[in-house]
PDB file of C-alpha atoms in Angstrom:
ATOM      1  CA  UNK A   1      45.485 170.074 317.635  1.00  0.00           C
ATOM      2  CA  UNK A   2      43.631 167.886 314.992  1.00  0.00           C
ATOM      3  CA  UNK A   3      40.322 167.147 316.482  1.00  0.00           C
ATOM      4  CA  UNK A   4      41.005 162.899 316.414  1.00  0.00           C
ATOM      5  CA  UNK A   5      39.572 160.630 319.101  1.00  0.00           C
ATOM      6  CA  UNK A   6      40.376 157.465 319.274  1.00  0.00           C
ATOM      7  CA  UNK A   7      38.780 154.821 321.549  1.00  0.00           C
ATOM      8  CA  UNK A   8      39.077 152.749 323.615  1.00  0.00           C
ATOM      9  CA  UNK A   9      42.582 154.287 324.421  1.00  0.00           C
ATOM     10  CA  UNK A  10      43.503 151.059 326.390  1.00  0.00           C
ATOM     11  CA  UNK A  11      42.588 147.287 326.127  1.00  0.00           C
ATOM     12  CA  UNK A  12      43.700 143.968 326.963  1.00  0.00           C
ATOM     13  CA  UNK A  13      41.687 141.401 325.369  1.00  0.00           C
ATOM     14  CA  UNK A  14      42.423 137.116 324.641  1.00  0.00           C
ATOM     15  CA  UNK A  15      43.556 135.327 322.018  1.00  0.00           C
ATOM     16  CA  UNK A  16      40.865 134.696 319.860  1.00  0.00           C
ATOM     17  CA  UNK A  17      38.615 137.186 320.377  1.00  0.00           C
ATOM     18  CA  UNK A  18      36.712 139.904 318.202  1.00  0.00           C
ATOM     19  CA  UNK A  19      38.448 143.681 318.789  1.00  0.00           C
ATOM     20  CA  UNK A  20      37.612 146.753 317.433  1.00  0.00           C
ATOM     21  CA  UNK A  21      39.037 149.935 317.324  1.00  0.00           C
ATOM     22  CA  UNK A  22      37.712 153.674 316.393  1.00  0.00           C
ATOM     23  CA  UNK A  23      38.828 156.885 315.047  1.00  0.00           C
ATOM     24  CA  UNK A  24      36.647 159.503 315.325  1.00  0.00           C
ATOM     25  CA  UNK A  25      37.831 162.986 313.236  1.00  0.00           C
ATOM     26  CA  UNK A  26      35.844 166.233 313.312  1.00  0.00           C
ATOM     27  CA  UNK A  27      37.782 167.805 310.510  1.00  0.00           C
ATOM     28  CA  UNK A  28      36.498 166.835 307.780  1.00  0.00           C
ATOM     29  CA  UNK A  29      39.013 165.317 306.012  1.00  0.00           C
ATOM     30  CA  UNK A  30      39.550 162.678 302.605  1.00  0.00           C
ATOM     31  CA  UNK A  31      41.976 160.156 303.865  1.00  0.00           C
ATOM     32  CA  UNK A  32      41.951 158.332 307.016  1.00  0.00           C
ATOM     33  CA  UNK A  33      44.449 155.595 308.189  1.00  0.00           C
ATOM     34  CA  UNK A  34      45.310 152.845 310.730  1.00  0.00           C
ATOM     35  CA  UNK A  35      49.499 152.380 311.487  1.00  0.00           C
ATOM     36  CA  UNK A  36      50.726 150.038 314.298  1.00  0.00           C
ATOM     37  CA  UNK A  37      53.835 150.359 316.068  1.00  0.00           C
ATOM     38  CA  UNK A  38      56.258 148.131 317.346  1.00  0.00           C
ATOM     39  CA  UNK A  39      59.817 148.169 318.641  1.00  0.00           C
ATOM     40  CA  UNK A  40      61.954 148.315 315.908  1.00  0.00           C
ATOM     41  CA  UNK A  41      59.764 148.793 313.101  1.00  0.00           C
ATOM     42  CA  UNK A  42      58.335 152.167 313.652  1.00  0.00           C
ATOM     43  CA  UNK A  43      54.862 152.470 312.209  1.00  0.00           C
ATOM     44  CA  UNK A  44      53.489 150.881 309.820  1.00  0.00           C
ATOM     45  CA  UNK A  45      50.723 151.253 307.732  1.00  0.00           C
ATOM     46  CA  UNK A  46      47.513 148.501 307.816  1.00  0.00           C
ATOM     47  CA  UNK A  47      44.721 149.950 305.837  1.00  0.00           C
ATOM     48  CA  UNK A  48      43.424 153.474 304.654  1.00  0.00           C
ATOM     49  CA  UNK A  49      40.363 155.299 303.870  1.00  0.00           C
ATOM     50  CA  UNK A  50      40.087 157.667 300.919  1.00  0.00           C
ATOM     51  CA  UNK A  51      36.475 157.973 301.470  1.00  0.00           C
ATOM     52  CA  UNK A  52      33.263 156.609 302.757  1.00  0.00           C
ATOM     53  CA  UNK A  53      33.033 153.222 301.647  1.00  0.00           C
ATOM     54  CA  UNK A  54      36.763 153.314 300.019  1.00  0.00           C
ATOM     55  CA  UNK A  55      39.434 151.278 301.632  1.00  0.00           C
ATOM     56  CA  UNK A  56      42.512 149.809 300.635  1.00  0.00           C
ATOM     57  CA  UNK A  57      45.600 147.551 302.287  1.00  0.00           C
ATOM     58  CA  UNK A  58      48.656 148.848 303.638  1.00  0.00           C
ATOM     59  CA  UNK A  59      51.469 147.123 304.676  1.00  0.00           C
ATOM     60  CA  UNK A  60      50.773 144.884 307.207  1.00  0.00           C
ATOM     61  CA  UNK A  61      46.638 144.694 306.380  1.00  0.00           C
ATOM     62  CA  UNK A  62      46.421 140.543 307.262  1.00  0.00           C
ATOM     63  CA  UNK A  63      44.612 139.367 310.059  1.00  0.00           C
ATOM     64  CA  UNK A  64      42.449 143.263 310.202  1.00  0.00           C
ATOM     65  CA  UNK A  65      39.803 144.805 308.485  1.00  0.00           C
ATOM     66  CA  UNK A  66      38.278 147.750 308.288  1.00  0.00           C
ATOM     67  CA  UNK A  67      35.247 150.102 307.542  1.00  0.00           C
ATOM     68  CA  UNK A  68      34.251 153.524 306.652  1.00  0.00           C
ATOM     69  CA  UNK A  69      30.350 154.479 306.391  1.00  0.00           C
ATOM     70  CA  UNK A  70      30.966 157.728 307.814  1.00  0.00           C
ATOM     71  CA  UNK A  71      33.159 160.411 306.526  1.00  0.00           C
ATOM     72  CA  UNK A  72      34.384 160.580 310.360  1.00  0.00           C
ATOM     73  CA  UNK A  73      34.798 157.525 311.368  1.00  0.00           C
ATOM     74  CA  UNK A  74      36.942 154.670 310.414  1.00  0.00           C
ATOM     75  CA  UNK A  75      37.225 151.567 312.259  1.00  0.00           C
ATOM     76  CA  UNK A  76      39.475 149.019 312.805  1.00  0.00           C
ATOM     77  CA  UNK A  77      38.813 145.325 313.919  1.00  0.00           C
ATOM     78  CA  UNK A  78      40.857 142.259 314.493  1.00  0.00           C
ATOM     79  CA  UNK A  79      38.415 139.208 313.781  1.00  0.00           C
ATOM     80  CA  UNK A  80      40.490 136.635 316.490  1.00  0.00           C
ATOM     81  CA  UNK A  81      43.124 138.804 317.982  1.00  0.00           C
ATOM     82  CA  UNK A  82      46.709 136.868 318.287  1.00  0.00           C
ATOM     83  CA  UNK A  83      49.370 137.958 320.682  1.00  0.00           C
ATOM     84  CA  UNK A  84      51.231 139.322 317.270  1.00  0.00           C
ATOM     85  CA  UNK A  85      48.434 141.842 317.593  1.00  0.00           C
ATOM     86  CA  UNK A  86      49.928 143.110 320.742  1.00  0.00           C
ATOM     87  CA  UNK A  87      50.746 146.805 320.143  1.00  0.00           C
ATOM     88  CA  UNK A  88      50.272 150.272 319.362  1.00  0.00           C
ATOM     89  CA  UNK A  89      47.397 151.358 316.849  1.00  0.00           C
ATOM     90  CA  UNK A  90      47.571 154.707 315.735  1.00  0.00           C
ATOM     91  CA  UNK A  91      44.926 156.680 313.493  1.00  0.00           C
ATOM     92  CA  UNK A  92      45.804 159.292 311.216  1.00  0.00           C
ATOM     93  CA  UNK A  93      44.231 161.740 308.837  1.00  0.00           C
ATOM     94  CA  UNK A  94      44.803 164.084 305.814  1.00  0.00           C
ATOM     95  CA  UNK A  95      43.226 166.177 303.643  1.00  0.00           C
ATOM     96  CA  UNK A  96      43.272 165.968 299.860  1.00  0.00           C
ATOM     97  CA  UNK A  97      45.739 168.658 299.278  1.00  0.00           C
ATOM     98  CA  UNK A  98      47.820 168.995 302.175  1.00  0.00           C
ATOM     99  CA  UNK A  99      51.008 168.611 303.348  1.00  0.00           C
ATOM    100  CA  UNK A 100      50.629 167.508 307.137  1.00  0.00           C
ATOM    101  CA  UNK A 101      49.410 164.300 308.413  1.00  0.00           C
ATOM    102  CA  UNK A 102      47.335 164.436 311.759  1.00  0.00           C
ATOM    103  CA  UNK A 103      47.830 161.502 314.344  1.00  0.00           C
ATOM    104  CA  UNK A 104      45.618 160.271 316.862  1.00  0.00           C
ATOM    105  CA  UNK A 105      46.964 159.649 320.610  1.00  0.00           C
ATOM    106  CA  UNK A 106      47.266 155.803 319.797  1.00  0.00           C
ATOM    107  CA  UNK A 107      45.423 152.633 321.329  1.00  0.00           C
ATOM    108  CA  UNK A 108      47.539 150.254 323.210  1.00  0.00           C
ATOM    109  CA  UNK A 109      46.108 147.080 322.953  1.00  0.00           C
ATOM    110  CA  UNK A 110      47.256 143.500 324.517  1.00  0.00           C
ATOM    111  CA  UNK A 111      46.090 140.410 323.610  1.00  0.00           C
ATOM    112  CA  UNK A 112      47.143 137.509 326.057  1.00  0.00           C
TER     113      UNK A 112
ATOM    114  CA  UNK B   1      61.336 149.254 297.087  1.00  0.00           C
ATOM    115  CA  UNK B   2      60.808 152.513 299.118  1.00  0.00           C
ATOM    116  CA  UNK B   3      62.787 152.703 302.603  1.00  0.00           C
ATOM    117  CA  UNK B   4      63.921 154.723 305.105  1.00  0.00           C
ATOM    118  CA  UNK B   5      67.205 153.897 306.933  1.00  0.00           C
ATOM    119  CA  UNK B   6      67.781 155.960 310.966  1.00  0.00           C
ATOM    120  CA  UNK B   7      71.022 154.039 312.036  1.00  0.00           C
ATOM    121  CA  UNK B   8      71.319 156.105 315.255  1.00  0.00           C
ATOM    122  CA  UNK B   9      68.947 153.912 317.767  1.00  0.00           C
ATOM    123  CA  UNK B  10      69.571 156.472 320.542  1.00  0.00           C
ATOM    124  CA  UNK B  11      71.980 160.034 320.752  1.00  0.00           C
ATOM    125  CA  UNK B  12      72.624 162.439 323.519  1.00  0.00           C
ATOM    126  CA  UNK B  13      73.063 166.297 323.608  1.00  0.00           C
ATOM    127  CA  UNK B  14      73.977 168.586 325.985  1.00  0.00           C
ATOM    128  CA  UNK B  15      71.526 171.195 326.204  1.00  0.00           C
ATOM    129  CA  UNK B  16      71.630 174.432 324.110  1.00  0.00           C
ATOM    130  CA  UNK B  17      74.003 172.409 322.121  1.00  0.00           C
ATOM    131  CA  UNK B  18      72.671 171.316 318.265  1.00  0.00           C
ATOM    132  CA  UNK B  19      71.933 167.896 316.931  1.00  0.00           C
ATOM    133  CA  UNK B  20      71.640 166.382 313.950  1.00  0.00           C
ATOM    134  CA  UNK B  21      69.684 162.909 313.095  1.00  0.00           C
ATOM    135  CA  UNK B  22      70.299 161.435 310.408  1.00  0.00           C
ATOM    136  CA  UNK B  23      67.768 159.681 307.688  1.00  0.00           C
ATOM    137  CA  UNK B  24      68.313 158.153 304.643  1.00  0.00           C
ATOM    138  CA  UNK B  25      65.605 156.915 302.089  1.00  0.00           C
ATOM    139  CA  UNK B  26      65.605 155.032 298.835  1.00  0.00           C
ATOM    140  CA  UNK B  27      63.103 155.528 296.562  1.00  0.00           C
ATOM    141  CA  UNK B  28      63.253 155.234 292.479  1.00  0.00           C
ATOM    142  CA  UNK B  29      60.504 157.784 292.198  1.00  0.00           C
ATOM    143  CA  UNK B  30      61.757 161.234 291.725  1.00  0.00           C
ATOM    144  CA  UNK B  31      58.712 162.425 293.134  1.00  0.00           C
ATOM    145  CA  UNK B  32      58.074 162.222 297.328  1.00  0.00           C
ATOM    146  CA  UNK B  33      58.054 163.869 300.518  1.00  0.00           C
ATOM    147  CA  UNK B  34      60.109 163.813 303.405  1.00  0.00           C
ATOM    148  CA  UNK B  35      58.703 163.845 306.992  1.00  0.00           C
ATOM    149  CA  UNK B  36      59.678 164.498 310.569  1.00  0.00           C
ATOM    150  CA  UNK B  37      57.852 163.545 313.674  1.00  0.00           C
ATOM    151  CA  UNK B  38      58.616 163.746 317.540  1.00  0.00           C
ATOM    152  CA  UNK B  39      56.895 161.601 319.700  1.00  0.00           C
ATOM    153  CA  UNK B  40      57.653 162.112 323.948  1.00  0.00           C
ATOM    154  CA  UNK B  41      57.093 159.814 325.844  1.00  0.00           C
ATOM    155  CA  UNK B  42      53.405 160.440 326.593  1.00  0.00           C
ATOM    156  CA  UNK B  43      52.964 158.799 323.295  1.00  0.00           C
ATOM    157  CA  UNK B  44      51.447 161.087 320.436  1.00  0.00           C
ATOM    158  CA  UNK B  45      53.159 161.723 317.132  1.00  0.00           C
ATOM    159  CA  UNK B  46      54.110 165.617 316.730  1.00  0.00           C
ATOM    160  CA  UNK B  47      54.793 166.443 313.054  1.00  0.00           C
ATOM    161  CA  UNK B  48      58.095 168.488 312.967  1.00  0.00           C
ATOM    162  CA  UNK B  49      58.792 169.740 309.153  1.00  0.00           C
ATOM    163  CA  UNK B  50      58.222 167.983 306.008  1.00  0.00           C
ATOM    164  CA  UNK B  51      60.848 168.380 302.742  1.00  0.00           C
ATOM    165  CA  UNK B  52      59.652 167.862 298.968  1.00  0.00           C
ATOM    166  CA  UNK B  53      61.932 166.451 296.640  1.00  0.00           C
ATOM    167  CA  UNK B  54      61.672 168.987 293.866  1.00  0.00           C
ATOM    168  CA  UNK B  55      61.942 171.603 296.776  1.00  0.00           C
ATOM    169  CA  UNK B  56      65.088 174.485 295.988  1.00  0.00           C
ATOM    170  CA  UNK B  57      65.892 174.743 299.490  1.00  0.00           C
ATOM    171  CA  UNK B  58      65.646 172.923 302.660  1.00  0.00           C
ATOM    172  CA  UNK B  59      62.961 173.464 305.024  1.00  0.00           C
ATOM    173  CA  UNK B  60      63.150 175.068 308.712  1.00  0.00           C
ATOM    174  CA  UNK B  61      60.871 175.416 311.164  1.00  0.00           C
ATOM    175  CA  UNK B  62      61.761 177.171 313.882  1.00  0.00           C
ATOM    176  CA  UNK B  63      64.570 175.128 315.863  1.00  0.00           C
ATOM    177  CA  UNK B  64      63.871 172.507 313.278  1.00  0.00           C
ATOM    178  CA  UNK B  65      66.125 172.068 309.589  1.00  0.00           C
ATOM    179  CA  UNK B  66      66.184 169.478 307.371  1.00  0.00           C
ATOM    180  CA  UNK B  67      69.469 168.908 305.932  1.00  0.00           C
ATOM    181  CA  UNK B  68      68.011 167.860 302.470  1.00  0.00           C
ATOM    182  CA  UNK B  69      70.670 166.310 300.282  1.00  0.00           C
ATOM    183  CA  UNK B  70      69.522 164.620 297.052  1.00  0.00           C
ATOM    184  CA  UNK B  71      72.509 162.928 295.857  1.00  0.00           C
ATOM    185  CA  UNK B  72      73.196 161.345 298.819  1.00  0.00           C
ATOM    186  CA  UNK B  73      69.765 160.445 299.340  1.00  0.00           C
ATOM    187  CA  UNK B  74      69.712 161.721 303.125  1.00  0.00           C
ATOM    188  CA  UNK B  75      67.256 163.746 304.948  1.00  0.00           C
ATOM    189  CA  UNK B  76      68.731 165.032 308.010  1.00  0.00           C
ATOM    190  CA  UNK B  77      67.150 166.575 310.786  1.00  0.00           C
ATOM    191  CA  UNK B  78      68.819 169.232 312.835  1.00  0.00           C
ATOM    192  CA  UNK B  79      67.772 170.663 316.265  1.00  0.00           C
ATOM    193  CA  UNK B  80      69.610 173.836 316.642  1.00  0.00           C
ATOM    194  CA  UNK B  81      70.017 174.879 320.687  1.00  0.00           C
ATOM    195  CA  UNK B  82      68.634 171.779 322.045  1.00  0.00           C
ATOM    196  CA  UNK B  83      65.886 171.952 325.140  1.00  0.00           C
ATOM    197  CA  UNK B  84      65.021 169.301 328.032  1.00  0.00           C
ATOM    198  CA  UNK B  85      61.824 169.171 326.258  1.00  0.00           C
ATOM    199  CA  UNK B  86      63.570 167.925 322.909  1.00  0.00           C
ATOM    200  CA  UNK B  87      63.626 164.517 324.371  1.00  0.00           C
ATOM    201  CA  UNK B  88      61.776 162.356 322.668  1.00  0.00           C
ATOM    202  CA  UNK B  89      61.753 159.657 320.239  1.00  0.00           C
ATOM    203  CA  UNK B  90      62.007 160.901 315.958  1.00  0.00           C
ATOM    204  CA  UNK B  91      60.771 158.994 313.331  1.00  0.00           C
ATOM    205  CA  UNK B  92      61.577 160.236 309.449  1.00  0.00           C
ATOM    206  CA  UNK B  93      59.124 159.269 307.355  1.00  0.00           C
ATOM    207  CA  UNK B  94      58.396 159.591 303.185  1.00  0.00           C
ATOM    208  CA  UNK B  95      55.939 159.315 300.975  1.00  0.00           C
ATOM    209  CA  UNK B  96      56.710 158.557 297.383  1.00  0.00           C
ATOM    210  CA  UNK B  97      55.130 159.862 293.962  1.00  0.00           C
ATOM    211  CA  UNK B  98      52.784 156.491 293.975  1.00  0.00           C
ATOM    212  CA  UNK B  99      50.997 157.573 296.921  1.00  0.00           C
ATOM    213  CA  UNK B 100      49.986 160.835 295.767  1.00  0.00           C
ATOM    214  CA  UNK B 101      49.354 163.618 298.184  1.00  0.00           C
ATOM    215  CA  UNK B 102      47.933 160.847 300.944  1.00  0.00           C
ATOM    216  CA  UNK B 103      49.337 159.633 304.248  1.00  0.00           C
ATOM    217  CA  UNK B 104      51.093 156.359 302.918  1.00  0.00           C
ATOM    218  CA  UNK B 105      53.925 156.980 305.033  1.00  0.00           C
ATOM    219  CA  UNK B 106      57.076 154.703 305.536  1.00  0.00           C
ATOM    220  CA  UNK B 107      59.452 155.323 308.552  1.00  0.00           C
ATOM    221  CA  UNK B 108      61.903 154.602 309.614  1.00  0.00           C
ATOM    222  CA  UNK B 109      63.028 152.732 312.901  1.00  0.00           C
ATOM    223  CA  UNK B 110      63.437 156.045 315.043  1.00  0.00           C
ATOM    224  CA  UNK B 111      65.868 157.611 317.183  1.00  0.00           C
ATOM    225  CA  UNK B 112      65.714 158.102 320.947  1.00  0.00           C
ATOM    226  CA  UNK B 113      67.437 161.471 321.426  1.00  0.00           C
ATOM    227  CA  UNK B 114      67.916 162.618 325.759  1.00  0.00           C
ATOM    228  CA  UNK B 115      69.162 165.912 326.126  1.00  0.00           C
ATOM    229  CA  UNK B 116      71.320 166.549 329.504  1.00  0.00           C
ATOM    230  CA  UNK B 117      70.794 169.738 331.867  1.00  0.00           C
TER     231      UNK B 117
END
């Protein structure tokens, strides 16, 4: 298994409120990423990581942001978390050349 | 615009019995991959088998084949002698020439798929 950690694994937080998110990675690798999933949609990408300090939007990037100052971790926060927040966060990583793309366990969050 | 169509929300099998679930994409780039992933019920997301588009012949892995056919723009997965422990949910997944070799994946909606003792 990929060595990805993601914490905290669970949270319910409140509408307006600051949340962040980690991924942790002890392989070394390029690209990092943040998807969400939701019923219906699959997962879908928010924002990525091709290196420290290099981020870019994904699909569905408004109302997050993130940040990269170490090669291993890449975090995700919600400024004021809305209930349309409410869902599965999953990290993922990659290496420049490879095929396979390595997936966290997810975060399910809840904002109420 | 890049998509990826699974228009089986949920599919049964008797065990030892194959499968197939069926993807389709649409892409105008003739360059991408095509990705499988299993996720159980616990949650994580299992890559399966991925398929390039300039690949000569489809891709196994194990009990896992992609059904790869170009024309027709579908990317089917088949589970050959399905096990209780093939229950999950399956997402296909592609990434197109614009996103290099990264993780910019799209996928699809998924497909629940129970097998039966």
């Amino acid at each position: 298994d990929a060595g990805i950690t993601q914490s905290p694994r669970h949270k319910v937080t409140e509408t307006g409120t600051p949340v962040t998110l980690r991924c942790h990675q002890t392989e070394n690798h390029r690209y990092m990423y943040w998807y969400r999933q939701d019923p219906g949609h699959g997962l879908r990408l928010i924002h990525y990581s091709y290196g420290v300090k290099d981020t870019d939007k994904g699909e569905v990037s408004d109302g997050y942001s993130v940040s990269r100052s170490k090669t291993e971790d890449f975090l995700l926060t919600l400024e004021s978390a809305t209930s349309s927040q409410t869902s599965v966060y999953f990290c993922a990583i990659s290496e420049s050349q490879g095929i396979t793309i390595y997936f966290g366990e997810g975060s399910w969050l809840t904002v109420v | 615009a890049q998509k990826i169509t699974q228009t089986q929300p949920g599919m049964f099998v008797q065990e030892k019995e194959a499968v197939t679930l069926d993807c389709t994409y649409d892409t105008s780039d003739p360059s991408y991959g095509l990705f499988w992933y299993k996720q159980p019920s616990s949650g994580e997301m299992i890559f399966l088998i991925y398929q390039g588009s300039y690949d000569q012949q489809n891709a196994t892995e194990g009990r896992y084949s992609l059904n790869f056919q170009k024309a027709r723009k579908s990317a089917n997965l088949v589970i050959s002698a399905s096990q209780l422990g093939d229950s999950a949910m399956y997402f296909c997944a592609m990434r197109d020439g614009s996103s290099g070799n990264t993780g910019k994946l799209i996928f699809g909606q998924g497909t629940t798929l129970q097998v039966k003792p």
